[in-house]
Short mmCIF file of C-alpha atoms and ligand atoms in Angstrom, two decimals:
data_model
loop_
_atom_site.label_atom_id
_atom_site.label_comp_id
_atom_site.label_asym_id
_atom_site.label_seq_id
_atom_site.Cartn_x
_atom_site.Cartn_y
_atom_site.Cartn_z
CA MET A 1 9.64 -36.54 -39.97
CA PRO A 2 6.60 -34.31 -40.42
CA ALA A 3 7.87 -30.90 -41.94
CA ILE A 4 7.42 -28.02 -39.80
CA ALA A 5 5.44 -25.28 -41.51
CA PHE A 6 6.28 -21.57 -41.29
CA THR A 7 3.90 -18.68 -41.55
CA ALA A 8 4.70 -15.04 -41.30
CA LYS A 9 1.95 -12.77 -39.72
CA ASN A 10 1.70 -9.11 -38.30
CA LEU A 11 0.49 -9.28 -34.86
CA SER A 12 2.05 -6.17 -33.74
CA ASP A 13 -1.24 -4.78 -32.63
CA THR A 14 -2.84 -7.65 -30.99
CA ALA A 15 -2.59 -9.44 -27.70
CA ARG A 16 -5.43 -11.81 -28.65
CA HIS A 17 -3.34 -14.26 -30.67
CA THR A 18 -3.71 -17.68 -29.21
CA THR A 19 -0.64 -19.69 -29.06
CA GLN A 20 0.81 -22.63 -27.14
CA CYS A 21 4.14 -20.86 -26.67
CA ALA A 22 5.11 -17.33 -27.20
CA ILE A 23 8.83 -16.96 -28.08
CA ILE A 24 10.47 -13.53 -27.04
CA PRO A 25 14.07 -12.88 -27.89
CA LEU A 26 15.88 -10.81 -25.63
CA ALA A 27 19.04 -8.95 -25.09
CA SER A 28 21.39 -8.92 -22.35
CA ASP A 29 20.50 -5.37 -20.97
CA GLY A 30 17.39 -6.66 -19.21
CA LYS A 31 15.13 -4.25 -21.21
CA LEU A 32 11.58 -5.61 -22.50
CA PRO A 33 11.03 -4.32 -25.88
CA GLY A 34 7.35 -3.24 -26.47
CA LEU A 35 5.97 -6.28 -24.90
CA GLY A 36 2.84 -4.62 -23.79
CA LYS A 37 1.17 -5.01 -27.17
CA LEU A 38 2.14 -8.65 -27.11
CA LEU A 39 1.59 -9.96 -23.66
CA ASP A 40 -1.02 -8.95 -21.07
CA LYS A 41 -0.24 -7.54 -17.66
CA THR A 42 0.37 -10.84 -15.77
CA SER A 43 2.60 -12.40 -18.65
CA THR A 44 4.72 -9.28 -18.58
CA GLY A 45 4.90 -9.29 -14.98
CA LEU A 46 6.29 -12.84 -15.04
CA VAL A 47 8.91 -12.10 -17.55
CA LYS A 48 9.96 -9.08 -15.52
CA GLU A 49 10.09 -11.51 -12.49
CA ALA A 50 12.30 -13.95 -14.30
CA ILE A 51 14.96 -11.42 -14.92
CA LYS A 52 14.73 -9.89 -11.61
CA LEU A 53 15.33 -13.13 -10.13
CA GLY A 54 18.14 -13.52 -12.34
CA ASP A 55 16.87 -16.67 -13.87
CA PHE A 56 17.29 -15.26 -17.23
CA SER A 57 19.71 -12.47 -18.38
CA GLY A 58 19.40 -12.60 -22.21
CA LYS A 59 22.77 -13.88 -22.47
CA GLU A 60 23.61 -15.39 -26.00
CA GLY A 61 22.31 -19.03 -25.88
CA GLN A 62 20.35 -18.73 -22.91
CA HIS A 63 16.61 -20.02 -22.63
CA GLN A 64 13.93 -19.93 -19.99
CA LEU A 65 10.53 -21.49 -20.28
CA LEU A 66 7.65 -19.89 -18.30
CA THR A 67 4.36 -21.97 -17.94
CA LEU A 68 1.26 -20.24 -17.66
CA ALA A 69 -2.28 -21.12 -17.43
CA GLY A 70 -3.77 -18.88 -19.92
CA ASN A 71 -2.84 -17.51 -23.36
CA PRO A 72 -0.15 -17.97 -24.29
CA GLN A 73 0.04 -21.22 -22.50
CA ARG A 74 4.04 -20.69 -22.31
CA ILE A 75 6.33 -18.15 -22.57
CA LEU A 76 9.72 -18.89 -23.96
CA LEU A 77 12.49 -16.59 -23.37
CA VAL A 78 15.61 -16.73 -25.81
CA GLY A 79 18.76 -14.83 -25.58
CA TYR A 80 20.65 -13.01 -28.17
CA GLY A 81 23.31 -11.24 -26.06
CA LYS A 82 24.53 -7.67 -27.23
CA PRO A 83 21.78 -5.18 -27.26
CA GLY A 84 20.79 -3.07 -30.24
CA SER A 85 20.78 -4.10 -33.88
CA ILE A 86 21.62 -7.65 -34.20
CA ASP A 87 24.06 -9.03 -36.82
CA ARG A 88 23.92 -12.15 -38.93
CA LYS A 89 26.29 -14.08 -36.35
CA ALA A 90 23.94 -13.40 -33.54
CA ILE A 91 20.75 -14.13 -35.75
CA ARG A 92 22.35 -17.61 -36.43
CA SER A 93 23.00 -18.25 -32.84
CA LEU A 94 19.48 -17.08 -31.95
CA CYS A 95 17.96 -19.62 -34.42
CA ASN A 96 20.02 -22.29 -32.91
CA THR A 97 18.88 -21.39 -29.42
CA ILE A 98 15.32 -21.41 -30.32
CA TYR A 99 15.50 -24.85 -31.94
CA THR A 100 17.35 -25.94 -29.04
CA ALA A 101 14.76 -24.72 -26.70
CA LEU A 102 11.57 -25.79 -28.68
CA LYS A 103 12.86 -29.52 -29.28
CA PRO A 104 12.02 -30.91 -26.05
CA LEU A 105 8.52 -29.14 -25.57
CA ASN A 106 5.53 -30.99 -26.26
CA LEU A 107 3.56 -28.30 -28.31
CA LYS A 108 2.37 -28.58 -31.93
CA GLU A 109 2.48 -24.68 -32.60
CA ALA A 110 4.64 -21.71 -31.42
CA THR A 111 4.85 -18.11 -32.04
CA LEU A 112 8.11 -16.33 -32.54
CA HIS A 113 7.78 -12.53 -31.96
CA LEU A 114 10.51 -11.69 -34.26
CA ASN A 115 9.48 -7.86 -34.49
CA THR A 116 10.87 -7.57 -31.07
CA VAL A 117 14.51 -7.79 -32.51
CA LYS A 118 15.99 -4.92 -34.10
CA LEU A 119 17.06 -6.10 -37.47
CA LYS A 120 19.10 -4.17 -40.32
CA ALA A 121 16.88 -3.49 -43.38
CA ALA A 122 19.38 -5.48 -45.41
CA ASP A 123 19.08 -8.52 -43.19
CA ARG A 124 15.28 -8.86 -42.64
CA GLN A 125 14.65 -11.35 -45.51
CA TRP A 126 17.91 -13.16 -44.97
CA CYS A 127 17.08 -13.86 -41.31
CA LEU A 128 13.66 -15.32 -42.08
CA GLY A 129 15.39 -17.64 -44.68
CA PHE A 130 18.01 -18.72 -42.33
CA LEU A 131 15.51 -19.36 -39.61
CA ALA A 132 13.42 -21.45 -41.76
CA ARG A 133 16.36 -23.27 -43.29
CA HIS A 134 17.93 -23.69 -39.94
CA ILE A 135 14.85 -25.02 -38.20
CA THR A 136 14.35 -27.47 -41.12
CA THR A 137 17.67 -29.00 -41.05
CA ALA A 138 18.06 -28.91 -37.23
CA ASN A 139 15.09 -31.26 -37.26
CA TYR A 140 16.18 -33.78 -39.42
CA ARG A 141 16.87 -37.14 -37.85
CA TYR A 142 18.41 -40.30 -39.78
CA GLN A 143 15.81 -43.01 -39.37
CA ARG A 144 16.08 -45.40 -42.33
CA THR A 145 17.91 -48.38 -40.94
CA LEU A 146 17.00 -47.97 -37.34
CA SER A 147 14.24 -50.08 -35.73
CA LYS A 148 13.47 -47.20 -33.21
CA PRO A 149 12.83 -43.83 -34.57
CA LYS A 150 14.88 -40.91 -32.87
CA LYS A 151 13.04 -38.02 -31.10
CA ALA A 152 12.57 -34.78 -33.19
CA ALA A 153 10.55 -31.79 -32.30
CA LYS A 154 6.87 -32.18 -32.09
CA LEU A 155 6.31 -28.88 -33.67
CA ALA A 156 4.29 -28.76 -36.57
CA ARG A 157 3.82 -24.99 -36.96
CA LEU A 158 6.02 -21.95 -36.48
CA ILE A 159 4.11 -18.45 -36.81
CA VAL A 160 6.80 -15.79 -36.91
CA ASN A 161 5.43 -12.35 -36.14
CA VAL A 162 7.22 -10.08 -38.21
CA GLY A 163 5.30 -6.86 -37.14
CA ASN A 164 5.55 -3.97 -39.68
CA ASP A 165 9.18 -4.28 -40.53
CA ILE A 166 8.60 -6.37 -43.69
CA PRO A 167 5.59 -7.06 -45.55
CA VAL A 168 4.05 -10.41 -44.72
CA ALA A 169 3.81 -11.69 -48.40
CA SER A 170 7.75 -11.31 -48.90
CA ALA A 171 8.19 -12.53 -45.26
CA ASN A 172 6.41 -15.71 -46.40
CA ARG A 173 8.45 -16.04 -49.49
CA ALA A 174 11.76 -15.71 -47.56
CA LEU A 175 10.39 -18.52 -45.09
CA LYS A 176 9.25 -20.77 -47.84
CA THR A 177 12.53 -20.39 -49.87
CA GLY A 178 14.48 -21.13 -46.55
CA LYS A 179 12.38 -24.20 -45.99
CA LEU A 180 12.77 -25.46 -49.49
CA VAL A 181 16.79 -25.24 -49.42
CA GLY A 182 16.56 -26.78 -45.74
CA GLU A 183 14.52 -29.65 -47.35
CA GLY A 184 17.28 -29.77 -50.24
CA VAL A 185 19.99 -30.26 -47.58
CA ASN A 186 18.11 -32.86 -45.68
CA SER A 187 17.82 -34.80 -48.82
CA ALA A 188 21.48 -34.76 -49.51
CA ARG A 189 22.11 -35.72 -46.05
CA GLU A 190 19.75 -38.67 -46.36
CA LEU A 191 21.31 -39.92 -49.35
CA ALA A 192 24.86 -39.61 -48.23
CA ASN A 193 24.03 -41.15 -44.81
CA LEU A 194 22.45 -44.52 -46.28
CA PRO A 195 24.92 -47.31 -46.16
CA GLY A 196 26.83 -48.41 -49.22
CA ASN A 197 24.92 -51.61 -49.53
CA ILE A 198 21.58 -49.53 -49.89
CA CYS A 199 22.99 -46.59 -51.74
CA THR A 200 24.58 -48.24 -54.78
CA PRO A 201 24.94 -46.32 -58.17
CA THR A 202 21.36 -48.02 -59.24
CA TYR A 203 19.80 -46.90 -56.30
CA LEU A 204 21.05 -43.50 -56.91
CA ALA A 205 19.71 -43.53 -60.63
CA SER A 206 16.39 -44.83 -59.19
CA GLU A 207 16.23 -41.65 -56.80
CA ALA A 208 16.81 -39.57 -59.81
CA ARG A 209 13.86 -40.83 -61.70
CA LYS A 210 11.82 -40.39 -58.26
CA LEU A 211 12.99 -36.76 -58.30
CA SER A 212 11.92 -36.17 -61.73
CA ARG A 213 8.41 -37.37 -61.18
CA ARG A 214 7.87 -34.41 -58.66
CA SER A 215 8.37 -31.62 -61.54
CA SER A 216 7.31 -31.62 -65.02
CA LYS A 217 10.23 -29.46 -65.66
CA LEU A 218 12.76 -32.00 -64.53
CA SER A 219 13.69 -35.03 -66.77
CA VAL A 220 16.17 -37.74 -66.11
CA SER A 221 18.51 -39.89 -68.37
CA ILE A 222 20.74 -42.68 -66.96
CA LEU A 223 23.74 -44.09 -68.86
CA ASP A 224 24.67 -47.57 -68.26
CA GLU A 225 27.99 -49.27 -68.56
CA LYS A 226 27.17 -50.39 -72.19
CA LYS A 227 26.41 -46.95 -73.03
CA MET A 228 29.57 -45.48 -71.36
CA ARG A 229 31.76 -47.80 -72.99
CA GLU A 230 30.39 -46.59 -76.42
CA LEU A 231 31.20 -43.26 -75.41
CA GLY A 232 34.70 -44.26 -74.56
CA MET A 233 34.32 -43.23 -71.00
CA GLY A 234 37.48 -45.58 -70.08
CA ALA A 235 38.46 -43.62 -67.02
CA LEU A 236 34.97 -43.77 -65.30
CA LEU A 237 34.72 -47.48 -66.25
CA SER A 238 38.05 -48.16 -64.88
CA VAL A 239 36.80 -47.42 -61.57
CA SER A 240 33.76 -49.63 -61.40
CA ALA A 241 35.83 -52.52 -63.11
CA GLY A 242 36.37 -54.19 -59.77
CA SER A 243 32.92 -53.93 -58.28
CA GLN A 244 29.91 -56.17 -58.69
CA GLN A 245 27.91 -52.76 -58.87
CA GLU A 246 27.46 -51.50 -62.24
CA ALA A 247 28.36 -47.65 -62.67
CA ARG A 248 25.77 -45.31 -63.77
CA LEU A 249 26.13 -41.74 -65.13
CA ILE A 250 22.92 -39.98 -64.04
CA VAL A 251 21.89 -36.74 -65.77
CA MET A 252 19.19 -34.65 -64.31
CA ASN A 253 17.81 -31.78 -66.61
CA PHE A 254 15.73 -28.75 -65.21
CA LYS A 255 14.38 -26.49 -67.64
CA GLY A 256 12.98 -23.72 -65.81
CA GLY A 257 14.44 -21.16 -68.32
CA LYS A 258 14.13 -20.43 -71.89
CA ALA A 259 15.12 -23.02 -74.21
CA LYS A 260 18.06 -20.89 -75.60
CA ASP A 261 19.51 -20.26 -71.96
CA ALA A 262 22.64 -21.87 -71.45
CA PRO A 263 22.42 -24.32 -68.51
CA TYR A 264 24.37 -24.13 -65.28
CA VAL A 265 25.88 -27.51 -64.95
CA LEU A 266 26.63 -29.32 -61.56
CA VAL A 267 28.77 -32.49 -61.75
CA GLY A 268 28.77 -34.60 -58.51
CA LYS A 269 31.38 -37.48 -57.39
CA GLY A 270 29.22 -40.40 -56.57
CA ILE A 271 31.52 -43.00 -55.11
CA THR A 272 29.00 -45.03 -53.16
CA PHE A 273 31.80 -46.81 -51.44
CA ASP A 274 35.57 -45.97 -51.88
CA SER A 275 37.59 -49.10 -50.38
CA GLY A 276 40.60 -47.51 -52.34
CA GLY A 277 40.42 -50.52 -54.55
CA ILE A 278 43.75 -52.50 -55.22
CA SER A 279 45.30 -49.52 -53.37
CA LEU A 280 43.30 -50.45 -50.59
CA LYS A 281 42.90 -48.03 -47.66
CA PRO A 282 43.64 -48.86 -44.17
CA GLY A 283 40.83 -50.03 -41.90
CA ALA A 284 40.38 -47.07 -39.65
CA LYS A 285 37.23 -44.98 -40.38
CA MET A 286 37.04 -46.76 -43.73
CA ASP A 287 33.12 -46.91 -43.08
CA GLU A 288 33.06 -43.11 -43.68
CA MET A 289 33.76 -43.75 -47.42
CA LYS A 290 30.16 -44.65 -47.78
CA PHE A 291 30.12 -40.57 -47.66
CA ASP A 292 32.22 -40.54 -50.92
CA MET A 293 29.20 -39.68 -52.77
CA GLY A 294 28.63 -36.53 -50.91
CA GLY A 295 29.17 -34.37 -53.96
CA ALA A 296 26.58 -36.27 -55.88
CA ALA A 297 24.31 -36.20 -52.86
CA SER A 298 24.77 -32.36 -52.85
CA VAL A 299 23.90 -32.34 -56.73
CA PHE A 300 20.67 -34.09 -55.84
CA GLY A 301 19.67 -31.62 -53.14
CA THR A 302 20.32 -28.84 -55.28
CA MET A 303 18.33 -30.13 -58.11
CA GLN A 304 15.33 -30.86 -55.57
CA ALA A 305 15.74 -27.18 -54.37
CA VAL A 306 15.81 -25.78 -57.58
CA SER A 307 12.80 -27.54 -58.98
CA GLU A 308 10.93 -26.82 -55.82
CA LEU A 309 11.75 -23.25 -55.94
CA ASP A 310 10.92 -23.36 -59.78
CA LEU A 311 13.78 -21.13 -60.61
CA PRO A 312 13.48 -19.64 -64.11
CA ILE A 313 16.94 -20.87 -65.13
CA ASN A 314 18.07 -23.91 -66.75
CA VAL A 315 20.02 -26.30 -64.58
CA ILE A 316 21.35 -29.90 -65.20
CA GLY A 317 22.91 -31.92 -62.57
CA ILE A 318 25.48 -35.04 -63.63
CA VAL A 319 26.08 -37.62 -61.19
CA ALA A 320 29.00 -40.18 -61.76
CA ALA A 321 28.22 -43.40 -59.84
CA ALA A 322 30.41 -45.86 -59.13
CA GLU A 323 31.75 -48.33 -56.39
CA ASN A 324 35.59 -48.45 -56.08
CA MET A 325 36.41 -52.19 -55.00
CA PRO A 326 39.46 -54.45 -55.25
CA SER A 327 38.96 -57.59 -57.05
CA GLY A 328 40.58 -59.83 -60.01
CA THR A 329 38.94 -57.57 -62.35
CA ALA A 330 39.85 -54.39 -60.81
CA THR A 331 42.16 -51.63 -62.33
CA LYS A 332 45.70 -52.10 -61.17
CA PRO A 333 48.32 -49.42 -60.21
CA GLY A 334 50.18 -48.87 -63.38
CA ASP A 335 47.35 -49.56 -65.73
CA VAL A 336 46.67 -47.05 -68.46
CA VAL A 337 43.18 -46.09 -69.45
CA THR A 338 41.81 -43.93 -72.05
CA SER A 339 39.26 -41.01 -71.22
CA MET A 340 36.42 -40.10 -73.02
CA ALA A 341 38.33 -36.68 -74.12
CA GLY A 342 40.93 -39.18 -75.72
CA LYS A 343 43.64 -38.47 -73.04
CA THR A 344 45.48 -41.62 -71.59
CA ILE A 345 45.85 -41.67 -67.99
CA GLU A 346 48.11 -43.81 -65.80
CA VAL A 347 46.38 -45.14 -62.90
CA LEU A 348 49.48 -44.79 -60.40
CA ASN A 349 46.90 -45.35 -57.33
CA THR A 350 43.54 -46.87 -57.63
CA ASP A 351 42.40 -44.96 -54.64
CA ALA A 352 42.61 -41.65 -56.66
CA GLU A 353 39.57 -42.67 -58.30
CA GLY A 354 37.28 -39.49 -58.00
CA ARG A 355 39.17 -37.68 -60.68
CA LEU A 356 38.93 -40.65 -62.81
CA VAL A 357 34.97 -40.65 -62.72
CA LEU A 358 34.79 -36.69 -62.68
CA CYS A 359 36.92 -36.30 -65.88
CA ASP A 360 34.63 -38.47 -67.81
CA ALA A 361 31.33 -36.77 -66.54
CA LEU A 362 33.14 -33.33 -67.04
CA THR A 363 33.82 -34.15 -70.67
CA TYR A 364 30.33 -35.35 -71.05
CA ALA A 365 29.01 -32.00 -69.80
CA ARG A 366 30.39 -30.27 -72.81
CA ARG A 367 27.63 -31.27 -74.94
CA PHE A 368 25.15 -28.96 -72.95
CA LYS A 369 27.24 -25.94 -73.90
CA PRO A 370 27.04 -24.85 -70.05
CA ALA A 371 27.33 -21.41 -68.93
CA THR A 372 29.13 -22.59 -65.98
CA VAL A 373 30.24 -25.97 -64.76
CA ILE A 374 30.69 -26.88 -61.10
CA ASP A 375 32.02 -30.07 -59.77
CA ILE A 376 31.48 -31.24 -56.22
CA ALA A 377 33.39 -33.84 -54.81
CA THR A 378 34.92 -35.47 -51.64
CA LEU A 379 38.02 -35.67 -53.66
CA THR A 380 41.32 -35.71 -51.39
CA GLY A 381 42.31 -36.20 -47.80
CA ALA A 382 44.65 -33.41 -48.29
CA CYS A 383 41.79 -30.93 -48.58
CA VAL A 384 40.76 -31.92 -44.93
CA VAL A 385 44.38 -31.32 -43.73
CA ALA A 386 44.28 -27.84 -45.50
CA LEU A 387 40.92 -26.41 -44.52
CA GLY A 388 39.42 -28.74 -42.01
CA SER A 389 35.76 -28.80 -41.90
CA HIS A 390 34.82 -25.23 -41.92
CA ALA A 391 35.22 -24.46 -45.53
CA SER A 392 34.89 -26.13 -48.90
CA ALA A 393 37.98 -25.69 -51.02
CA LEU A 394 37.38 -23.80 -54.21
CA PHE A 395 39.57 -23.97 -57.28
CA THR A 396 38.74 -22.15 -60.56
CA ARG A 397 40.78 -19.97 -63.16
CA ASP A 398 37.58 -17.80 -63.57
CA ASP A 399 37.66 -14.83 -61.07
CA ALA A 400 34.04 -13.93 -61.80
CA LEU A 401 33.09 -17.23 -61.10
CA ALA A 402 35.17 -17.51 -58.05
CA GLN A 403 33.67 -14.39 -56.80
CA ALA A 404 30.07 -15.61 -57.40
CA LEU A 405 30.70 -18.71 -55.34
CA LEU A 406 32.67 -16.83 -52.71
CA ASP A 407 29.58 -14.52 -52.41
CA ALA A 408 27.12 -17.31 -52.11
CA GLY A 409 29.12 -19.22 -49.64
CA GLU A 410 29.05 -16.03 -47.46
CA GLU A 411 25.17 -15.27 -47.96
CA SER A 412 24.22 -18.89 -47.13
CA HIS A 413 26.99 -19.31 -44.46
CA ASP A 414 28.18 -22.21 -46.32
CA ARG A 415 31.56 -20.99 -47.14
CA ASN A 416 34.26 -21.57 -49.79
CA TRP A 417 37.88 -20.76 -49.54
CA ARG A 418 39.95 -19.94 -52.66
CA MET A 419 42.84 -22.29 -53.47
CA PRO A 420 45.55 -22.01 -56.14
CA LEU A 421 45.16 -23.60 -59.45
CA TRP A 422 48.78 -22.35 -60.87
CA ASP A 423 50.31 -24.07 -63.74
CA ASP A 424 53.62 -24.58 -61.58
CA TYR A 425 51.72 -27.62 -59.94
CA GLN A 426 50.72 -29.29 -63.35
CA ARG A 427 54.16 -31.07 -63.73
CA GLN A 428 53.54 -32.98 -60.72
CA ILE A 429 50.96 -35.15 -62.67
CA ASN A 430 53.00 -35.80 -65.76
CA SER A 431 53.57 -39.29 -66.65
CA ASN A 432 56.24 -41.20 -68.61
CA PHE A 433 53.49 -43.90 -69.77
CA ALA A 434 50.36 -41.85 -70.49
CA ASP A 435 49.41 -38.19 -71.09
CA ILE A 436 48.58 -37.70 -67.34
CA ALA A 437 49.26 -39.51 -64.22
CA ASN A 438 46.25 -39.71 -61.50
CA ILE A 439 48.18 -38.79 -58.48
CA GLY A 440 50.81 -35.74 -58.16
CA GLY A 441 53.05 -36.97 -55.33
CA PRO A 442 53.16 -35.89 -51.59
CA GLY A 443 52.84 -31.98 -51.69
CA GLY A 444 49.72 -29.94 -52.52
CA GLY A 445 47.44 -32.96 -52.90
CA SER A 446 44.17 -31.21 -53.37
CA ILE A 447 45.68 -28.61 -55.68
CA THR A 448 47.22 -31.56 -58.04
CA ALA A 449 43.93 -33.26 -58.01
CA ALA A 450 42.34 -29.81 -59.28
CA CYS A 451 44.90 -29.63 -61.72
CA PHE A 452 44.02 -33.14 -63.09
CA LEU A 453 40.50 -31.98 -63.66
CA SER A 454 41.57 -28.77 -65.06
CA ARG A 455 43.10 -30.59 -68.12
CA PHE A 456 39.45 -31.88 -68.93
CA THR A 457 37.72 -28.42 -68.84
CA GLU A 458 39.92 -26.03 -71.04
CA GLY A 459 37.56 -23.60 -72.38
CA LEU A 460 34.86 -23.94 -70.15
CA SER A 461 33.61 -21.53 -67.24
CA TRP A 462 34.75 -24.30 -64.52
CA ALA A 463 35.05 -24.41 -60.89
CA HIS A 464 35.84 -27.28 -58.60
CA LEU A 465 34.90 -27.71 -55.10
CA ASP A 466 36.72 -30.07 -52.83
CA ILE A 467 34.24 -30.97 -49.87
CA ALA A 468 36.41 -33.74 -48.25
CA GLY A 469 36.26 -31.79 -45.00
CA SER A 470 32.86 -30.21 -45.35
CA ALA A 471 30.63 -32.88 -46.48
CA TRP A 472 30.23 -34.99 -43.24
CA ASP A 473 31.00 -34.80 -39.62
CA SER A 474 32.89 -37.42 -37.68
CA THR A 475 31.53 -36.94 -34.29
CA PRO A 476 28.80 -37.30 -34.20
CA LYS A 477 28.97 -39.14 -37.50
CA GLY A 478 26.66 -37.80 -40.33
CA ALA A 479 26.38 -36.04 -43.40
CA THR A 480 26.13 -32.11 -43.51
CA GLY A 481 24.42 -31.58 -46.71
CA ARG A 482 26.81 -29.15 -47.77
CA PRO A 483 27.25 -27.35 -50.20
CA VAL A 484 23.40 -27.54 -51.07
CA ALA A 485 22.75 -24.26 -49.50
CA MET A 486 25.72 -22.52 -51.28
CA LEU A 487 24.88 -24.01 -54.74
CA THR A 488 21.44 -23.08 -54.46
CA GLN A 489 22.16 -19.39 -53.28
CA TYR A 490 24.50 -19.26 -56.24
CA LEU A 491 21.65 -20.44 -58.51
CA ILE A 492 19.27 -17.86 -56.95
CA ASP A 493 21.71 -15.19 -57.42
CA LYS A 494 21.44 -16.02 -61.15
CA THR A 495 17.85 -15.07 -61.35
CA THR A 496 18.08 -11.78 -59.54
CA ALA A 497 20.21 -8.84 -60.71
CA ARG A 498 22.61 -8.32 -58.02
N1 LIG B 1 37.59 -40.10 -51.20
C1 LIG B 1 38.89 -39.94 -51.09
C2 LIG B 1 39.25 -38.82 -50.39
C3 LIG B 1 38.90 -38.50 -48.83
C4 LIG B 1 39.72 -39.20 -47.92
C5 LIG B 1 37.84 -37.54 -48.43
C6 LIG B 1 39.58 -38.91 -46.56
C7 LIG B 1 37.63 -37.51 -47.23
C8 LIG B 1 38.55 -38.26 -46.19
C9 LIG B 1 39.55 -40.12 -52.16
O1 LIG B 1 39.22 -40.83 -53.22
C10 LIG B 1 41.05 -40.51 -52.05
O2 LIG B 1 41.02 -41.71 -51.35
N2 LIG B 1 41.94 -39.80 -52.13
C11 LIG B 1 43.24 -39.99 -51.88
C12 LIG B 1 44.17 -39.62 -53.12
C13 LIG B 1 45.63 -40.03 -53.23
C14 LIG B 1 45.75 -41.37 -53.56
C15 LIG B 1 46.37 -39.27 -54.01
C16 LIG B 1 43.73 -39.46 -50.57
O3 LIG B 1 43.31 -38.34 -50.43
O4 LIG B 1 44.50 -40.04 -50.01
MN1 LIG B 2 39.92 -42.84 -53.15
ZN1 LIG B 3 36.99 -41.16 -53.18
#
């Protein structure tokens, strides 16, 4: 997929800008805001006619193409509904309408006259960032294992006329940020969409090396099973024990800040296929367990965005990659394993494997003396029951970290919902035969999973994100790249005093 380039311009005083398509956002009040300066008399007349005939009302989601012989070659009317100052919800809808309308058109370039839309001062940068991110992600197509490519928009450049409302330089910065975040989201989607026979733990390790070659500030180290055994990562290794695929612990270290700055650490669950192991899953939708490395994919996508944005902070991405399979060498229900932290774990259900790989990765994270540690995992089916697909579940004891992640979720519209992590739930994971059991019984499954992780993160500023519901869609099937946008926003917020 060729990337779409975004360029902001101030075209408010010229009708002589040549374009294949002038995109004009309109409200549902039938008014034409200052088109005189953008379009000539004939074109303005055509727009008026389309409204008069009732072909276009400016209703939210509506779009209408007018073909001309001159310049512009086309006028694309896009509706955003309620007149007056536009809110963020309407902006998101407008961006969606613009992409939907542009996608089938045979054009290389288009000019969006955004200056005709009344934006609140606080939303101007945001709107441009969202526009570039949305169009970048909307134009992603999974191609890798298809013999015939899927159609994407032919568009190569979108010019955004911002008028005098916002300086062109800062508008271009916002567009660039949005595009880079969108590309991070797309990279996460691509990795998560890859089938389990391609995307193995060793494949993920090679992808990390590939990513590190894009920036001199990004270095990668890979721990193989031998190294993990030396470190005592018995919990992580118990998950890959039944698989022909060796586990990998992947560490991506981005040094954008000062050497003494404590890093922000992201830890991703990277189960490249989760069959359930000896506690085998039922057959229905089992293919979707290739997405069980969605947390890892989001760490990759965020590391890519952070390094492309060249953020002035230190960020470390850790991916615990393993395949969960049944075999004669697999871990069995009732087996007791010893984690790197020294705590013993009774594996009552081999399908509760995410917490087993994460606990050792979280223990490993301590050596970096992190400012914060955030793990991201498609951890529990119970999370999908609780929240569905719209929110990622957020667990943390740290109220400041919770607020920062909730804020980043709102800002990026990649939202989290805070769940309890009360001590009352802890006794559900007590075991008679080990320090901890890996399952907590029928009630509050996503909470007891978080409780399990909390036993390995004492003294850290730590948050857990259960993305079981948000990481992929089932119809049509595909990875969402969440929560790359939220995580990147969280890290961007660390670079600006807010
Ligand atoms: N990867 C799954 C969680 C999952 C299931 C995510 C369905 C999205 C959709 C995880 O490894 C798992 O199997 N969890 C078990 C835990 C249980 C055995 C305590 C679950 O949720 O059923
Ligand atoms: Mn499982
Ligand atoms: Zn899993």
